Coordinates of C-alpha atoms and ligand atoms in Angstrom, one line a residue:
M1 CA 0.0 0.0 0.0
T2 CA 1.1 3.5 -0.6
R3 CA -0.3 7.1 -0.3
R4 CA -1.8 9.1 -3.1
A5 CA -3.0 12.7 -3.2
V6 CA -6.5 12.5 -4.5
V7 CA -8.8 15.4 -5.7
V8 CA -11.9 15.4 -3.5
G9 CA -13.3 18.8 -4.2
T10 CA -13.1 21.7 -6.8
G11 CA -14.3 25.3 -6.8
H12 CA -13.8 28.5 -8.6
Y13 CA -14.6 32.2 -8.4
L14 CA -14.8 34.8 -11.2
P15 CA -15.2 38.5 -10.5
A16 CA -18.6 39.9 -11.6
R17 CA -17.3 42.3 -14.2
V18 CA -17.1 40.7 -17.7
V19 CA -15.2 42.6 -20.4
E20 CA -16.0 41.7 -24.0
N21 CA -13.3 42.1 -26.7
A22 CA -15.3 44.9 -28.2
E23 CA -14.7 47.1 -25.1
F24 CA -11.0 47.4 -26.1
E25 CA -11.9 48.8 -29.5
A26 CA -12.7 52.2 -27.9
S27 CA -9.3 52.8 -26.4
L28 CA -6.9 50.7 -28.6
E29 CA -6.2 50.0 -32.2
T30 CA -7.6 46.5 -32.0
T31 CA -10.6 44.5 -33.0
D32 CA -12.7 41.7 -31.6
D33 CA -11.8 39.8 -34.7
W34 CA -8.0 40.2 -34.2
I35 CA -8.2 39.1 -30.5
R36 CA -10.6 36.2 -31.3
S37 CA -8.6 34.9 -34.3
R38 CA -5.1 35.3 -32.8
S39 CA -5.9 34.1 -29.3
G40 CA -9.3 32.5 -29.1
I41 CA -10.3 34.9 -26.3
E42 CA -13.8 36.4 -26.5
R43 CA -14.2 37.9 -23.0
R44 CA -12.5 38.0 -19.6
H45 CA -13.4 38.9 -16.0
F46 CA -11.7 41.8 -14.2
A47 CA -11.7 42.2 -10.4
A48 CA -13.6 45.1 -8.9
E49 CA -11.7 48.0 -7.2
G50 CA -10.6 46.8 -3.8
E51 CA -11.2 43.1 -4.8
T52 CA -7.9 41.2 -4.2
T53 CA -6.2 38.0 -5.0
S54 CA -6.8 36.6 -1.5
D55 CA -10.5 37.6 -1.7
M56 CA -10.9 35.6 -4.9
A57 CA -8.8 32.7 -3.6
T58 CA -10.9 32.5 -0.4
A59 CA -14.1 32.3 -2.4
A60 CA -12.7 29.5 -4.6
A61 CA -11.4 27.7 -1.5
L62 CA -14.8 27.8 0.2
A63 CA -16.5 26.5 -3.0
A64 CA -13.9 23.6 -3.1
L65 CA -14.4 22.7 0.5
A66 CA -18.2 22.7 0.1
D67 CA -17.8 20.5 -3.0
A68 CA -15.7 18.1 -0.9
G69 CA -18.1 18.2 2.0
L70 CA -15.3 19.3 4.3
E71 CA -14.8 22.0 6.9
V72 CA -11.9 24.4 7.3
E73 CA -10.8 22.4 10.4
D74 CA -10.2 19.4 8.1
V75 CA -7.4 21.2 6.1
D76 CA -3.7 20.9 7.1
A77 CA -2.2 23.3 4.6
I78 CA -2.8 25.9 1.9
V79 CA -0.6 26.2 -1.1
L80 CA -1.5 29.2 -3.2
A81 CA 0.0 29.8 -6.7
T82 CA 0.1 33.5 -7.6
S83 CA 2.3 36.2 -9.0
T84 CA -0.1 38.9 -8.0
A85 CA -0.4 38.6 -4.2
D86 CA -2.2 41.4 -2.3
L87 CA 0.9 42.5 -0.5
T88 CA 4.7 42.1 -0.8
F89 CA 4.3 40.0 2.4
P90 CA 2.8 38.2 4.1
S91 CA 1.9 35.5 1.6
A92 CA -1.6 35.7 0.1
A93 CA -1.9 32.1 1.4
T94 CA -1.7 33.2 5.0
M95 CA -4.3 35.9 4.2
V96 CA -6.6 33.2 2.9
Q97 CA -5.9 31.1 6.0
A98 CA -7.1 34.1 8.2
K99 CA -10.1 34.8 5.9
L100 CA -11.2 31.1 6.2
G101 CA -10.8 31.3 10.0
M102 CA -8.2 28.5 9.9
T103 CA -6.0 28.8 13.0
R104 CA -3.8 25.7 12.6
G105 CA -1.7 24.1 9.9
F106 CA 0.4 26.2 7.5
A107 CA 0.1 28.2 4.3
F108 CA 2.5 29.6 1.7
D109 CA 2.6 31.0 -1.8
I110 CA 4.2 29.6 -4.9
Q111 CA 5.4 31.9 -7.7
A112 CA 6.0 30.2 -11.0
V113 CA 3.7 32.6 -13.0
C114 CA 1.5 30.8 -15.5
A115 CA 3.1 27.4 -14.5
G116 CA 2.3 28.2 -10.9
F117 CA -0.6 25.7 -10.5
V118 CA 1.4 22.7 -11.8
Y119 CA 4.2 23.8 -9.4
A120 CA 1.7 24.1 -6.5
L121 CA 0.1 20.7 -7.2
T122 CA 3.6 19.1 -7.3
N123 CA 4.5 20.7 -4.0
A124 CA 1.2 19.8 -2.4
N125 CA 1.6 16.2 -3.6
A126 CA 5.1 16.1 -2.0
L127 CA 3.6 17.3 1.3
I128 CA 1.0 14.5 1.2
L129 CA 3.4 11.8 0.1
S130 CA 5.9 12.7 2.8
G131 CA 3.2 12.6 5.5
Q132 CA 3.4 16.3 6.4
A133 CA -0.2 16.9 5.5
N134 CA -3.3 14.8 4.9
R135 CA -5.5 17.5 3.3
V136 CA -4.2 20.4 1.3
L137 CA -6.1 23.3 -0.3
V138 CA -4.3 24.0 -3.6
I139 CA -5.3 27.3 -5.1
G140 CA -4.5 29.4 -8.2
A141 CA -5.6 33.0 -8.0
E142 CA -4.5 36.1 -9.9
T143 CA -5.4 39.8 -10.5
F144 CA -3.3 40.3 -13.7
S145 CA -5.5 43.3 -14.5
R146 CA -3.4 45.2 -11.9
I147 CA -0.1 44.7 -13.9
M148 CA -1.4 45.5 -17.4
D149 CA -0.1 48.4 -19.5
W150 CA -3.4 49.5 -20.9
S151 CA -1.7 51.2 -23.8
D152 CA 0.0 47.9 -24.9
R153 CA -2.5 46.2 -27.2
S154 CA -0.2 43.2 -27.6
T155 CA -0.7 42.2 -23.9
C156 CA -3.6 43.9 -22.2
V157 CA -6.3 42.2 -24.3
L158 CA -5.0 38.7 -23.3
F159 CA -5.3 38.5 -19.6
G160 CA -8.0 38.2 -17.0
D161 CA -8.6 37.7 -13.2
G162 CA -10.0 34.8 -11.3
A163 CA -9.4 31.9 -8.9
G164 CA -9.7 28.1 -8.8
A165 CA -9.1 25.6 -6.0
L166 CA -8.8 21.9 -5.4
V167 CA -8.9 19.9 -2.2
L168 CA -6.2 17.2 -2.2
E169 CA -6.6 14.4 0.3
A170 CA -4.2 11.6 1.3
Q171 CA -5.8 8.2 0.4
S172 CA -4.2 4.8 0.6
A173 CA -3.7 3.2 -2.8
T174 CA -2.1 0.2 -4.5
G175 CA 0.8 2.1 -6.1
S176 CA -0.4 1.1 -9.6
K177 CA -1.3 3.4 -12.5
E178 CA -5.0 2.6 -12.0
D179 CA -5.0 4.5 -8.7
R180 CA -6.9 7.7 -8.3
G181 CA -4.9 10.8 -7.5
I182 CA -1.6 12.4 -8.7
L183 CA 0.4 9.7 -10.6
S184 CA 3.3 11.8 -11.8
T185 CA 4.7 15.3 -12.2
D186 CA 7.3 17.0 -14.3
L187 CA 8.7 20.5 -13.6
N188 CA 11.2 22.6 -15.7
S189 CA 12.5 26.1 -15.8
D190 CA 15.1 28.0 -17.8
G191 CA 15.9 31.5 -16.5
R192 CA 17.8 32.5 -19.6
Y193 CA 14.5 33.3 -21.2
K194 CA 13.5 36.0 -18.6
D195 CA 13.2 38.7 -21.2
L196 CA 10.4 36.9 -23.1
L197 CA 7.9 37.4 -20.4
Y198 CA 8.4 39.5 -17.2
V199 CA 7.1 42.4 -15.1
D200 CA 9.4 45.5 -15.4
G201 CA 9.2 46.3 -11.7
G202 CA 9.2 44.8 -8.2
V203 CA 10.1 45.3 -4.6
S204 CA 13.8 45.8 -5.1
T205 CA 13.3 48.1 -8.1
Q206 CA 10.7 50.2 -6.2
N207 CA 7.7 50.1 -8.5
T208 CA 5.0 47.6 -9.3
G209 CA 5.7 47.5 -13.0
H210 CA 3.8 46.2 -16.0
L211 CA 3.8 42.9 -17.8
R212 CA 6.0 42.8 -20.8
M213 CA 5.8 39.9 -23.3
Q214 CA 7.4 38.9 -26.6
G215 CA 4.3 36.9 -27.4
N216 CA 5.4 35.3 -30.6
Q217 CA 8.7 34.1 -29.0
V218 CA 6.8 32.6 -26.0
F219 CA 4.5 31.0 -28.6
R220 CA 7.4 29.3 -30.3
H221 CA 8.6 27.7 -27.0
A222 CA 5.1 26.8 -25.8
V223 CA 3.9 24.1 -28.1
E224 CA 7.2 22.1 -28.1
K225 CA 7.8 22.4 -24.4
L226 CA 4.2 21.7 -23.4
A227 CA 4.0 18.5 -25.5
K228 CA 7.3 17.4 -24.2
T229 CA 6.5 17.9 -20.5
A230 CA 3.1 16.3 -20.9
T231 CA 4.7 13.2 -22.6
T232 CA 7.5 13.0 -20.0
A233 CA 4.9 13.1 -17.1
L234 CA 2.9 10.4 -18.9
E235 CA 6.0 8.2 -19.4
R236 CA 6.8 8.5 -15.7
A237 CA 3.4 7.1 -14.9
E238 CA 3.9 4.4 -17.5
L239 CA 0.9 5.7 -19.4
T240 CA 0.5 7.0 -23.0
T241 CA -1.7 9.5 -24.7
A242 CA -4.1 6.7 -25.6
D243 CA -4.9 6.4 -21.8
V244 CA -5.7 10.1 -21.5
D245 CA -9.4 11.2 -21.1
W246 CA -8.8 15.0 -20.8
I247 CA -6.0 17.4 -21.4
V248 CA -6.6 20.4 -19.1
P249 CA -4.0 22.9 -20.4
H250 CA -3.0 26.4 -19.3
Q251 CA -5.5 28.6 -21.1
A252 CA -3.3 31.3 -22.8
N253 CA -4.1 30.9 -26.5
I254 CA -6.4 28.5 -28.4
R255 CA -3.7 28.1 -31.0
I256 CA -1.2 26.9 -28.4
I257 CA -3.8 24.6 -27.0
Q258 CA -4.6 23.2 -30.4
G259 CA -0.9 23.0 -31.5
T260 CA 0.0 21.1 -28.3
A261 CA -2.9 18.6 -28.7
K262 CA -1.9 18.0 -32.3
K263 CA 1.7 17.4 -31.4
M264 CA 0.6 14.9 -28.8
G265 CA -1.7 13.2 -31.3
M266 CA -4.8 14.1 -29.2
S267 CA -8.2 15.2 -30.5
M268 CA -9.5 18.6 -29.4
E269 CA -12.6 16.7 -28.2
K270 CA -10.4 15.5 -25.3
V271 CA -9.3 19.0 -24.3
V272 CA -11.1 21.2 -21.7
V273 CA -11.1 24.8 -23.2
T274 CA -12.2 27.9 -21.2
V275 CA -9.9 30.5 -22.8
Q276 CA -12.8 32.0 -24.7
D277 CA -14.5 33.1 -21.5
H278 CA -11.6 33.7 -19.1
G279 CA -8.7 34.9 -21.1
N280 CA -5.3 34.1 -19.7
T281 CA -5.6 34.0 -15.9
S282 CA -2.1 32.8 -15.3
A283 CA -1.8 30.4 -12.3
A284 CA -5.6 30.4 -11.9
S285 CA -6.3 29.0 -15.4
I286 CA -5.9 25.3 -14.8
P287 CA -7.9 25.1 -11.5
L288 CA -10.5 27.2 -13.2
A289 CA -10.6 24.9 -16.1
L290 CA -10.7 21.8 -13.9
S291 CA -13.6 23.2 -11.9
V292 CA -15.5 24.4 -14.9
G293 CA -14.8 21.1 -16.8
K294 CA -16.2 19.2 -13.8
S295 CA -19.4 21.4 -13.6
R296 CA -19.9 21.0 -17.3
G297 CA -20.0 17.2 -16.8
Q298 CA -16.8 16.7 -18.9
I299 CA -14.5 15.5 -16.1
K300 CA -15.8 12.4 -14.2
A301 CA -14.5 10.2 -11.5
G302 CA -11.8 7.8 -12.8
D303 CA -10.8 10.0 -15.8
L304 CA -7.1 10.3 -16.6
I305 CA -6.1 13.9 -16.8
V306 CA -3.0 15.7 -18.0
T307 CA -2.5 19.3 -17.0
E308 CA 0.3 21.3 -18.6
A309 CA 1.4 25.0 -18.4
I310 CA 4.2 27.4 -19.4
G311 CA 4.9 31.0 -18.5
G312 CA 7.4 33.5 -17.3
G313 CA 10.8 32.2 -16.3
L314 CA 10.4 30.4 -18.6
A315 CA 8.9 27.9 -16.2
W316 CA 6.8 24.9 -17.4
G317 CA 5.5 21.5 -16.3
A318 CA 2.8 18.9 -16.2
V319 CA 0.9 16.8 -13.8
V320 CA -0.8 13.5 -14.5
L321 CA -3.7 12.6 -12.2
R322 CA -6.6 10.2 -12.1
W323 CA -9.8 12.0 -11.0
Ligands
UT7_401 O1 0.6 32.5 -20.3 C1 1.9 32.8 -20.4 C2 2.4 32.4 -21.7 N1 1.9 33.3 -22.7 C3 1.5 32.9 -23.8 O2 1.4 31.7 -24.0 C4 1.2 33.9 -25.0 C5 1.9 33.4 -26.2 N2 1.7 34.2 -27.4 C6 0.5 34.4 -28.0 O3 -0.5 34.0 -27.5 C7 0.5 35.1 -29.3 O4 1.9 35.3 -29.7 C8 -0.2 36.5 -29.3 C9 -1.7 36.3 -29.2 C10 0.4 37.3 -28.1 C11 0.1 37.2 -30.6 O5 -0.2 36.4 -31.7 P1 0.8 36.3 -32.9 O6 0.2 35.5 -34.0 O7 2.1 35.7 -32.3 O8 1.0 37.8 -33.4 P2 2.4 38.7 -33.4 O9 2.8 39.0 -32.0 O10 3.4 38.1 -34.3 O11 1.8 40.0 -34.0 C12 1.2 40.1 -35.3 C13 0.7 41.5 -35.6 C14 1.8 42.6 -35.2 O12 1.7 43.6 -36.2 P3 2.8 43.6 -37.4 O13 4.1 43.8 -36.7 O14 2.7 42.3 -38.1 O15 2.4 44.8 -38.2 C15 1.2 43.2 -34.0 O16 1.6 44.6 -33.8 O17 -0.4 41.8 -34.8 C16 -0.3 43.1 -34.1 N3 -1.0 43.1 -32.9 C17 -2.3 43.5 -32.8 N4 -3.2 43.9 -33.7 C18 -4.4 44.2 -33.3 C19 -0.6 42.8 -31.7 N5 -1.6 42.9 -30.8 C20 -2.7 43.4 -31.5 C21 -4.0 43.7 -31.1 N6 -4.9 44.1 -32.1 N7 -4.4 43.6 -29.8

């Protein structure tokens, strides 16, 4: 017998304000048609004034706990993936802990930009496998609208705000690839590519800064690296693409999602797609897509799922899990 980290609840939160592509036509030289055809994005949500990453993360966490039929007291740890925490410190995760009324256990943030959720899942899995926690809330939450340069049409039309959460629970398992739970993970980064996607400010440079991206360069890396990390993770679990029920990719661009599926030899019918409604929500995109995919009735118990993501760093990775 062995331990596995099994998903027992999902939830998400999207801010009330929905911004359609056409809204950008008033202030930028852009069109709904350009945004739709180059990225697949049709609309995105933006947080209200005063609404923060930890607020959205807390709402998603409460929804995931309710879905799992669990109480805050049942949780040992919170791992929150974000690059847009409310404050420089403390972590947004400890702010979520306080907002949930959780007075035991521990909480911390993970910062791997758009790959943040696969990094968070991998770390939460390690906490469970090593026996340091039995139940972990794993959250991805972002307010990228706060770091947009609204005069840069090549970036500001692509991103949105939101949060998604999973409850991972330690369960005993056989150790075989038929087990439910996280079966394998693969993480990578290469800091030489910093200039392709970064924020030109931060604590030690004394300003918040704005997101800067060489989109077409990131695109070139994305399809190849995503297909490779997904395949590596599958191989580690002694599985192949033929075993996969759903790819749940980072939702940055429909063309990247399609290109990656094609490279893996997977049909788009087996891909959960939410980019049209959420835009790129960075570390929140995968848990949002998992939660939406489940509520749509796409993802069911026993399904084999591959998540994969790439973003600033560059950092990228994949997680294979059985739902
Ligand atoms: O989540 C983190 C990872 N990030 C990503 O995965 C993003 C990856 N990149 C992308 O999604 C795509 O590269 C973009 C959607 C950002 C851009 O698509 P593209 O097909 O790579 O276009 P491009 O950057 O090569 O630009 C094509 C043209 C340029 O004009 P010229 O130089 O050809 O005259 C841009 O100036 O499109 C222009 N352009 C726009 N036109 C209308 C850029 N943004 C806009 C816009 N509206 N909003």
